[in-house]
Tab-separated table of C-alpha atoms and ligand atoms in Angstrom:
chain	number	residue	atom	x	y	z
A	1	MET	CA	-50.117	-40.150	47.404
A	2	LYS	CA	-47.432	-38.752	49.726
A	3	ALA	CA	-47.397	-41.927	51.807
A	4	PHE	CA	-47.483	-44.069	48.674
A	5	ILE	CA	-44.374	-42.322	47.271
A	6	HIS	CA	-42.582	-42.600	50.602
A	7	ASP	CA	-43.454	-46.246	51.213
A	8	ILE	CA	-42.985	-47.766	47.764
A	9	PRO	CA	-39.706	-49.711	47.508
A	10	LYS	CA	-37.384	-47.934	45.089
A	11	ALA	CA	-34.022	-48.127	43.359
A	12	GLU	CA	-31.813	-45.122	42.647
A	13	LEU	CA	-29.543	-45.380	39.605
A	14	HIS	CA	-28.133	-41.870	39.224
A	15	ILE	CA	-26.539	-40.311	42.282
A	16	HIS	CA	-23.066	-38.754	42.447
A	17	ILE	CA	-21.825	-39.520	45.938
A	18	GLU	CA	-19.864	-36.241	46.040
A	19	GLY	CA	-23.136	-34.492	45.180
A	20	SER	CA	-24.693	-35.816	48.391
A	21	LEU	CA	-22.272	-33.788	50.542
A	22	GLU	CA	-24.580	-31.667	52.696
A	23	PRO	CA	-23.156	-28.327	53.925
A	24	GLU	CA	-23.325	-29.521	57.573
A	25	LEU	CA	-21.039	-32.476	56.812
A	26	MET	CA	-18.859	-30.262	54.590
A	27	PHE	CA	-18.188	-28.016	57.607
A	28	GLU	CA	-17.656	-30.960	59.957
A	29	ILE	CA	-15.097	-32.573	57.644
A	30	ALA	CA	-13.388	-29.250	56.849
A	31	ASN	CA	-13.022	-28.553	60.602
A	32	ARG	CA	-11.550	-31.909	61.475
A	33	ASN	CA	-9.160	-31.686	58.492
A	34	GLY	CA	-8.074	-28.177	59.508
A	35	LEU	CA	-9.386	-26.614	56.293
A	36	SER	CA	-11.167	-23.302	55.952
A	37	LEU	CA	-14.119	-22.848	53.617
A	38	PRO	CA	-14.882	-19.678	51.647
A	39	PHE	CA	-18.239	-19.542	53.514
A	40	ASN	CA	-19.081	-18.518	57.084
A	41	SER	CA	-22.115	-20.707	57.642
A	42	VAL	CA	-24.230	-23.557	56.351
A	43	GLU	CA	-26.876	-21.007	55.306
A	44	GLU	CA	-24.303	-19.068	53.313
A	45	VAL	CA	-23.296	-22.256	51.481
A	46	ARG	CA	-26.926	-23.013	50.632
A	47	ARG	CA	-27.451	-19.461	49.400
A	48	ALA	CA	-24.561	-19.976	46.943
A	49	TYR	CA	-26.440	-22.846	45.291
A	50	GLU	CA	-28.028	-20.762	42.552
A	51	PHE	CA	-27.069	-22.143	39.166
A	52	THR	CA	-27.508	-20.904	35.628
A	53	ASN	CA	-26.313	-24.034	33.818
A	54	LEU	CA	-24.325	-27.255	34.319
A	55	GLN	CA	-20.924	-25.499	34.438
A	56	SER	CA	-22.012	-23.009	37.101
A	57	PHE	CA	-22.951	-26.000	39.281
A	58	LEU	CA	-19.799	-27.991	38.519
A	59	ASP	CA	-17.601	-25.067	39.619
A	60	ILE	CA	-19.159	-25.189	43.100
A	61	TYR	CA	-19.343	-28.997	43.183
A	62	TYR	CA	-15.600	-29.367	42.523
A	63	GLN	CA	-14.909	-26.753	45.199
A	64	GLY	CA	-17.097	-28.470	47.811
A	65	LEU	CA	-15.596	-31.914	47.377
A	66	GLN	CA	-12.111	-30.607	48.178
A	67	VAL	CA	-12.750	-31.126	51.893
A	68	LEU	CA	-12.667	-34.890	51.274
A	69	ARG	CA	-9.128	-36.052	52.043
A	70	PHE	CA	-9.135	-39.280	54.049
A	71	GLU	CA	-10.793	-42.673	53.871
A	72	GLU	CA	-12.971	-41.729	56.847
A	73	ASP	CA	-14.293	-38.697	54.928
A	74	PHE	CA	-15.434	-40.878	52.026
A	75	TYR	CA	-16.897	-43.357	54.495
A	76	ASP	CA	-18.901	-40.687	56.336
A	77	LEU	CA	-20.135	-39.153	53.081
A	78	THR	CA	-21.339	-42.510	51.768
A	79	TRP	CA	-22.811	-43.642	55.069
A	80	ALA	CA	-24.842	-40.429	55.349
A	81	TYR	CA	-26.308	-40.999	51.875
A	82	MET	CA	-27.090	-44.651	52.578
A	83	LYS	CA	-28.940	-43.746	55.779
A	84	LYS	CA	-30.986	-41.205	53.861
A	85	ALA	CA	-31.693	-43.767	51.138
A	86	ARG	CA	-32.886	-46.273	53.755
A	87	ALA	CA	-35.159	-43.662	55.308
A	88	GLN	CA	-36.790	-43.107	51.895
A	89	ASN	CA	-37.270	-46.838	51.242
A	90	VAL	CA	-34.551	-47.102	48.630
A	91	ARG	CA	-33.832	-50.833	48.451
A	92	HIS	CA	-30.992	-50.663	45.939
A	93	THR	CA	-28.723	-47.877	44.716
A	94	GLU	CA	-26.063	-47.485	42.019
A	95	ILE	CA	-23.608	-44.813	43.006
A	96	PHE	CA	-21.291	-42.718	40.838
A	97	PHE	CA	-17.991	-41.403	42.062
A	98	ASP	CA	-15.472	-39.114	40.351
A	99	PRO	CA	-11.965	-40.491	41.119
A	100	GLN	CA	-10.162	-37.866	39.036
A	101	ALA	CA	-11.662	-35.053	41.126
A	102	HIS	CA	-9.679	-36.534	44.021
A	103	THR	CA	-6.558	-38.059	42.483
A	104	ARG	CA	-5.679	-34.753	40.827
A	105	ARG	CA	-5.633	-33.194	44.329
A	106	GLY	CA	-3.250	-35.858	45.596
A	107	VAL	CA	-5.832	-38.143	47.240
A	108	SER	CA	-5.154	-41.732	46.173
A	109	PHE	CA	-7.638	-43.847	44.242
A	110	GLU	CA	-7.386	-46.417	47.014
A	111	THR	CA	-8.371	-43.919	49.750
A	112	VAL	CA	-11.482	-42.926	47.811
A	113	VAL	CA	-12.663	-46.389	46.864
A	114	MET	CA	-11.906	-48.017	50.235
A	115	GLY	CA	-13.866	-45.385	52.164
A	116	ILE	CA	-16.884	-45.641	49.862
A	117	HIS	CA	-16.773	-49.428	49.670
A	118	ASP	CA	-16.605	-49.943	53.444
A	119	ALA	CA	-19.696	-47.787	53.946
A	120	LEU	CA	-21.548	-49.759	51.254
A	121	VAL	CA	-20.677	-53.056	52.943
A	122	ASP	CA	-21.923	-51.708	56.298
A	123	ALA	CA	-25.087	-50.390	54.669
A	124	ARG	CA	-25.818	-53.795	53.171
A	125	GLN	CA	-25.446	-55.436	56.579
A	126	GLN	CA	-26.967	-52.838	58.873
A	127	LEU	CA	-29.533	-51.106	56.667
A	128	ASP	CA	-30.404	-53.883	54.197
A	129	VAL	CA	-29.787	-51.600	51.210
A	130	SER	CA	-27.851	-53.136	48.323
A	131	SER	CA	-25.598	-51.112	46.030
A	132	LYS	CA	-23.240	-51.051	43.060
A	133	LEU	CA	-20.430	-48.615	42.403
A	134	ILE	CA	-19.844	-46.873	39.055
A	135	MET	CA	-16.669	-44.902	38.408
A	136	CYS	CA	-17.128	-41.858	36.158
A	137	PHE	CA	-14.506	-40.281	33.919
A	138	LEU	CA	-14.477	-36.484	33.851
A	139	ARG	CA	-15.124	-35.705	30.202
A	140	HIS	CA	-13.502	-32.227	30.345
A	141	LEU	CA	-10.167	-33.993	31.006
A	142	SER	CA	-8.267	-35.923	28.337
A	143	ALA	CA	-8.896	-39.478	27.170
A	144	GLU	CA	-5.338	-40.290	28.324
A	145	ASP	CA	-6.187	-39.160	31.849
A	146	ALA	CA	-9.283	-41.369	31.759
A	147	MET	CA	-7.190	-44.318	30.554
A	148	GLU	CA	-4.756	-43.822	33.450
A	149	THR	CA	-7.717	-43.731	35.868
A	150	LEU	CA	-9.019	-46.976	34.381
A	151	ARG	CA	-5.603	-48.516	35.015
A	152	GLN	CA	-5.738	-47.391	38.661
A	153	ALA	CA	-9.171	-48.992	39.023
A	154	LEU	CA	-8.114	-52.458	37.884
A	155	PRO	CA	-7.014	-53.737	41.342
A	156	PHE	CA	-10.510	-52.783	42.622
A	157	LYS	CA	-12.400	-54.345	39.722
A	158	ASN	CA	-14.487	-56.544	41.995
A	159	TRP	CA	-15.869	-53.518	43.802
A	160	ILE	CA	-16.761	-51.459	40.717
A	161	ILE	CA	-19.488	-52.719	38.385
A	162	GLY	CA	-19.155	-50.144	35.648
A	163	VAL	CA	-17.733	-46.951	34.221
A	164	GLY	CA	-19.586	-43.773	33.299
A	165	LEU	CA	-18.946	-40.335	31.847
A	166	ASP	CA	-19.838	-37.045	33.518
A	167	SER	CA	-18.856	-33.352	33.956
A	168	SER	CA	-19.090	-30.613	31.275
A	169	GLU	CA	-20.998	-32.167	28.389
A	170	VAL	CA	-21.042	-29.676	25.523
A	171	GLY	CA	-17.770	-29.769	23.569
A	172	HIS	CA	-16.808	-33.157	25.049
A	173	PRO	CA	-18.688	-35.716	22.943
A	174	PRO	CA	-18.796	-39.373	24.000
A	175	GLU	CA	-16.676	-40.426	20.996
A	176	LYS	CA	-13.677	-38.740	22.675
A	177	PHE	CA	-13.662	-41.749	25.035
A	178	THR	CA	-14.263	-44.588	22.555
A	179	GLN	CA	-10.953	-46.358	23.276
A	180	VAL	CA	-11.186	-45.987	27.046
A	181	PHE	CA	-14.665	-47.496	27.071
A	182	GLU	CA	-13.525	-50.289	24.751
A	183	LYS	CA	-10.748	-51.163	27.188
A	184	ALA	CA	-13.158	-50.899	30.136
A	185	ARG	CA	-15.564	-53.346	28.460
A	186	GLU	CA	-12.686	-55.737	27.739
A	187	GLU	CA	-11.874	-55.622	31.458
A	188	GLY	CA	-15.462	-56.588	32.270
A	189	PHE	CA	-16.947	-53.233	33.270
A	190	LEU	CA	-20.485	-52.331	32.231
A	191	THR	CA	-20.837	-48.872	30.697
A	192	VAL	CA	-23.152	-45.880	31.069
A	193	ALA	CA	-22.760	-42.219	30.074
A	194	HIS	CA	-24.307	-38.837	30.760
A	195	ALA	CA	-25.693	-37.739	27.394
A	196	GLY	CA	-28.459	-35.431	26.224
A	197	GLU	CA	-28.535	-33.434	29.462
A	198	GLU	CA	-27.260	-30.184	27.915
A	199	GLY	CA	-25.749	-31.830	24.845
A	200	PRO	CA	-27.631	-32.755	21.652
A	201	ALA	CA	-29.395	-36.000	20.728
A	202	ASP	CA	-26.329	-36.901	18.639
A	203	TYR	CA	-24.352	-37.378	21.879
A	204	ILE	CA	-26.893	-40.049	22.886
A	205	TRP	CA	-26.337	-41.801	19.545
A	206	GLN	CA	-22.575	-41.659	20.135
A	207	ALA	CA	-22.906	-43.060	23.659
A	208	LEU	CA	-24.938	-45.974	22.285
A	209	LYS	CA	-22.908	-46.688	19.171
A	210	LYS	CA	-19.354	-45.794	20.205
A	211	LEU	CA	-19.390	-46.432	23.965
A	212	LYS	CA	-21.968	-49.252	23.787
A	213	VAL	CA	-23.626	-48.106	26.984
A	214	SER	CA	-26.370	-50.086	28.745
A	215	ARG	CA	-28.089	-46.936	30.075
A	216	ILE	CA	-28.174	-43.234	29.297
A	217	ASP	CA	-27.880	-40.806	32.214
A	218	HIS	CA	-30.378	-37.932	31.732
A	219	GLY	CA	-31.061	-38.363	27.986
A	220	VAL	CA	-33.992	-35.938	28.122
A	221	ARG	CA	-33.020	-34.298	24.810
A	222	CYS	CA	-33.689	-37.582	22.961
A	223	THR	CA	-37.115	-36.246	21.956
A	224	GLU	CA	-35.382	-33.961	19.457
A	225	ASP	CA	-34.769	-37.055	17.275
A	226	PRO	CA	-37.745	-39.371	16.571
A	227	LYS	CA	-35.478	-42.129	15.191
A	228	LEU	CA	-33.538	-42.111	18.452
A	229	VAL	CA	-36.739	-42.302	20.506
A	230	GLU	CA	-37.816	-45.251	18.343
A	231	LYS	CA	-34.550	-47.070	19.127
A	232	LEU	CA	-34.669	-46.299	22.864
A	233	VAL	CA	-38.234	-47.641	23.029
A	234	ALA	CA	-37.572	-50.717	20.871
A	235	GLU	CA	-34.502	-51.742	22.877
A	236	GLN	CA	-35.848	-50.467	26.209
A	237	ILE	CA	-32.593	-48.631	26.870
A	238	PRO	CA	-33.091	-47.001	30.270
A	239	LEU	CA	-32.855	-43.241	30.884
A	240	THR	CA	-31.909	-42.173	34.404
A	241	VAL	CA	-33.796	-38.885	34.613
A	242	CYS	CA	-33.201	-36.325	37.382
A	243	PRO	CA	-36.113	-33.869	37.481
A	244	LEU	CA	-35.025	-31.408	40.206
A	245	SER	CA	-31.505	-31.314	38.744
A	246	ASN	CA	-32.885	-30.478	35.300
A	247	VAL	CA	-34.774	-27.476	36.663
A	248	LYS	CA	-31.914	-26.276	38.901
A	249	LEU	CA	-29.518	-26.433	35.921
A	250	ARG	CA	-32.124	-24.897	33.616
A	251	VAL	CA	-32.442	-27.794	31.203
A	252	PHE	CA	-36.185	-27.104	31.670
A	253	ASN	CA	-37.593	-23.791	32.868
A	254	SER	CA	-39.949	-25.473	35.309
A	255	LEU	CA	-41.003	-28.948	36.430
A	256	GLN	CA	-44.345	-28.378	34.707
A	257	GLU	CA	-42.422	-28.225	31.429
A	258	HIS	CA	-40.370	-31.362	32.141
A	259	ASN	CA	-40.805	-34.144	29.566
A	260	LEU	CA	-40.683	-37.075	32.038
A	261	LYS	CA	-44.385	-37.922	31.648
A	262	GLN	CA	-44.133	-37.633	27.875
A	263	LEU	CA	-41.127	-40.003	27.869
A	264	LEU	CA	-42.989	-42.519	30.005
A	265	GLU	CA	-46.064	-42.351	27.814
A	266	LEU	CA	-43.925	-42.796	24.673
A	267	GLY	CA	-42.920	-46.165	26.151
A	268	LEU	CA	-39.353	-45.325	27.222
A	269	CYS	CA	-37.810	-47.047	30.220
A	270	VAL	CA	-37.497	-43.891	32.361
A	271	THR	CA	-36.461	-43.772	36.010
A	272	VAL	CA	-36.446	-40.974	38.614
A	273	ASN	CA	-33.220	-40.072	40.420
A	274	SER	CA	-31.643	-37.299	42.483
A	275	ASP	CA	-28.276	-36.655	40.700
A	276	ASP	CA	-26.677	-34.348	43.320
A	277	PRO	CA	-29.244	-34.192	46.118
A	278	ALA	CA	-27.333	-31.847	48.447
A	279	TYR	CA	-27.161	-29.241	45.666
A	280	PHE	CA	-30.522	-29.608	43.921
A	281	GLY	CA	-32.959	-29.485	46.821
A	282	GLY	CA	-33.909	-33.091	47.306
A	283	TYR	CA	-33.263	-36.807	47.420
A	284	ILE	CA	-35.199	-39.369	45.410
A	285	GLU	CA	-38.409	-39.004	47.422
A	286	GLU	CA	-38.471	-35.221	46.978
A	287	ASN	CA	-37.910	-35.752	43.251
A	288	PHE	CA	-40.889	-38.106	43.048
A	289	LEU	CA	-43.090	-35.798	45.117
A	290	ALA	CA	-42.245	-32.721	43.059
A	291	VAL	CA	-42.683	-34.376	39.700
A	292	GLN	CA	-45.903	-36.129	40.754
A	293	LYS	CA	-47.398	-32.786	41.666
A	294	ALA	CA	-46.071	-30.817	38.709
A	295	LEU	CA	-47.061	-33.400	36.087
A	296	ASN	CA	-50.111	-34.799	37.869
A	297	LEU	CA	-48.792	-38.377	37.904
A	298	ASP	CA	-51.037	-41.127	39.259
A	299	GLN	CA	-50.055	-44.196	41.291
A	300	ASN	CA	-49.643	-46.266	38.141
A	301	HIS	CA	-47.104	-43.773	36.738
A	302	ILE	CA	-45.144	-43.966	40.000
A	303	TYR	CA	-45.322	-47.756	39.987
A	304	ARG	CA	-44.015	-47.916	36.400
A	305	LEU	CA	-41.140	-45.533	37.175
A	306	VAL	CA	-40.136	-47.594	40.188
A	307	ARG	CA	-40.466	-50.922	38.378
A	308	ASN	CA	-38.290	-49.510	35.592
A	309	SER	CA	-35.618	-48.639	38.154
A	310	PHE	CA	-35.397	-52.244	39.369
A	311	GLN	CA	-35.462	-53.602	35.829
A	312	ALA	CA	-32.779	-51.157	34.642
A	313	SER	CA	-30.479	-51.928	37.575
A	314	PHE	CA	-27.245	-53.892	37.317
A	315	LEU	CA	-28.420	-56.431	39.902
A	316	ASP	CA	-28.182	-60.056	38.913
A	317	GLN	CA	-31.377	-61.778	37.781
A	318	ARG	CA	-32.141	-63.381	41.149
A	319	GLU	CA	-31.705	-60.175	43.179
A	320	LYS	CA	-33.755	-58.267	40.617
A	321	GLN	CA	-36.583	-60.804	40.837
A	322	ASN	CA	-36.538	-60.578	44.647
A	323	LEU	CA	-36.899	-56.803	44.627
A	324	LEU	CA	-39.536	-56.899	41.889
A	325	ALA	CA	-41.469	-59.415	44.018
A	326	GLU	CA	-41.175	-57.043	46.986
A	327	LEU	CA	-42.598	-54.277	44.803
A	328	GLU	CA	-45.513	-56.456	43.631
A	329	SER	CA	-46.300	-57.416	47.211
A	330	PHE	CA	-46.278	-53.734	48.220
A	331	MET	CA	-48.631	-52.938	45.314
A	332	SER	CA	-51.147	-55.634	46.159
A	333	LYS	CA	-51.240	-54.529	49.818
A	334	SER	CA	-51.643	-50.948	48.690
A	335	LYS	CA	-54.552	-51.904	46.387
A	336	GLN	CA	-56.267	-53.733	49.266
A	337	ARG	CA	-55.836	-50.639	51.440
A	338	ASN	CA	-57.344	-48.463	48.703
A	339	LEU	CA	-60.322	-50.841	48.313
A	340	ARG	CA	-60.954	-50.888	52.065
A	341	ARG	CA	-60.735	-47.111	52.216
A	342	ASP	CA	-63.134	-46.687	49.270
A	343	GLY	CA	-65.479	-49.265	50.788
A	344	GLU	CA	-65.583	-47.390	54.079
A	345	GLY	CA	-66.743	-44.297	52.271
A	346	ASN	CA	-69.805	-46.105	50.820
A	347	PRO	CA	-73.140	-46.568	52.583
B	1	ADE	N1	-21.332	-34.388	37.870
B	1	ADE	C1	-22.144	-34.319	38.938
B	1	ADE	N2	-23.390	-34.085	38.548
B	1	ADE	C2	-23.396	-34.003	37.203
B	1	ADE	C3	-24.375	-33.776	36.203
B	1	ADE	N3	-25.662	-33.575	36.496
B	1	ADE	N4	-23.990	-33.731	34.917
B	1	ADE	C4	-22.717	-33.909	34.596
B	1	ADE	N5	-21.765	-34.134	35.482
B	1	ADE	C5	-22.091	-34.177	36.783
B	2	ZN	ZN1	-25.371	-36.875	36.941
């Protein structure tokens, strides 16, 4: 099962690039930028990663990303994630970034997006991993601030497939951003939103009805509303679920109590993702391994989760079909291996 999870071609649809900043790289970038960190060592940073809820994580996340100042920093951050993704057989990834977390510190939108984009182009060429970029609005800031950020993104429209919504959920309902998302859709952006992570099922309804999103990020609280579950199943609206994140941020007390298997068995289009891997103890493969063990998932569960991730991606039809064909070819080889192995065990 371990080899199967490692080898199976995957797509990741919910990863905040700033959340992939490992403490080692944080120190390296801080040193070269002449910045001092409020920690003495990598171990001390890791020890600080004990969270009680989403906000307690966000406080540290916004602090950590302050070392990122120059295009090269965003390049190195993104390149490091793409190498890791390649090593875990991620074939396609859709990456969030938080422009406002940088522009409000005086780093230009252009610096951020150029650094990330260049690394994605190199990763496509050198690592054969495809990607899309999704710009998130920080929901604890005003709708006007989000609108200004959307304006700054327009010259880079060809590099950004969609807009999303993240940061502190409770008290910042999706409807606060109805106009911004309307304008974003008019400009040709696809839309997604974090909803139903800590916030109620009603926030998922709002994201669907007011922001007209194509996917819900997290969405695990949908089970509190059977009518909502019915809609998500009927329309196969994808949920990008992040199991280790949900336990670290205490959305669930343990992985054993996570509702991922229940969601899958209800017929929802669920996917497995890492969210902020440097902070939550694992990348996509570690998420799969942990959830497989905790919920006793079989190979068919894993296959369905992975197939969902390709189907829910923003790839065009041809690229999607190519990756789905790669998955099917992997599965048939894997079945042959299983048959041979079982055969060898017989007299
Ligand atoms: N920003 C980074 N990670 C996030 C998460 N899990 N929820 C909301 N905002 C985030
Ligand atoms: Zn997230």
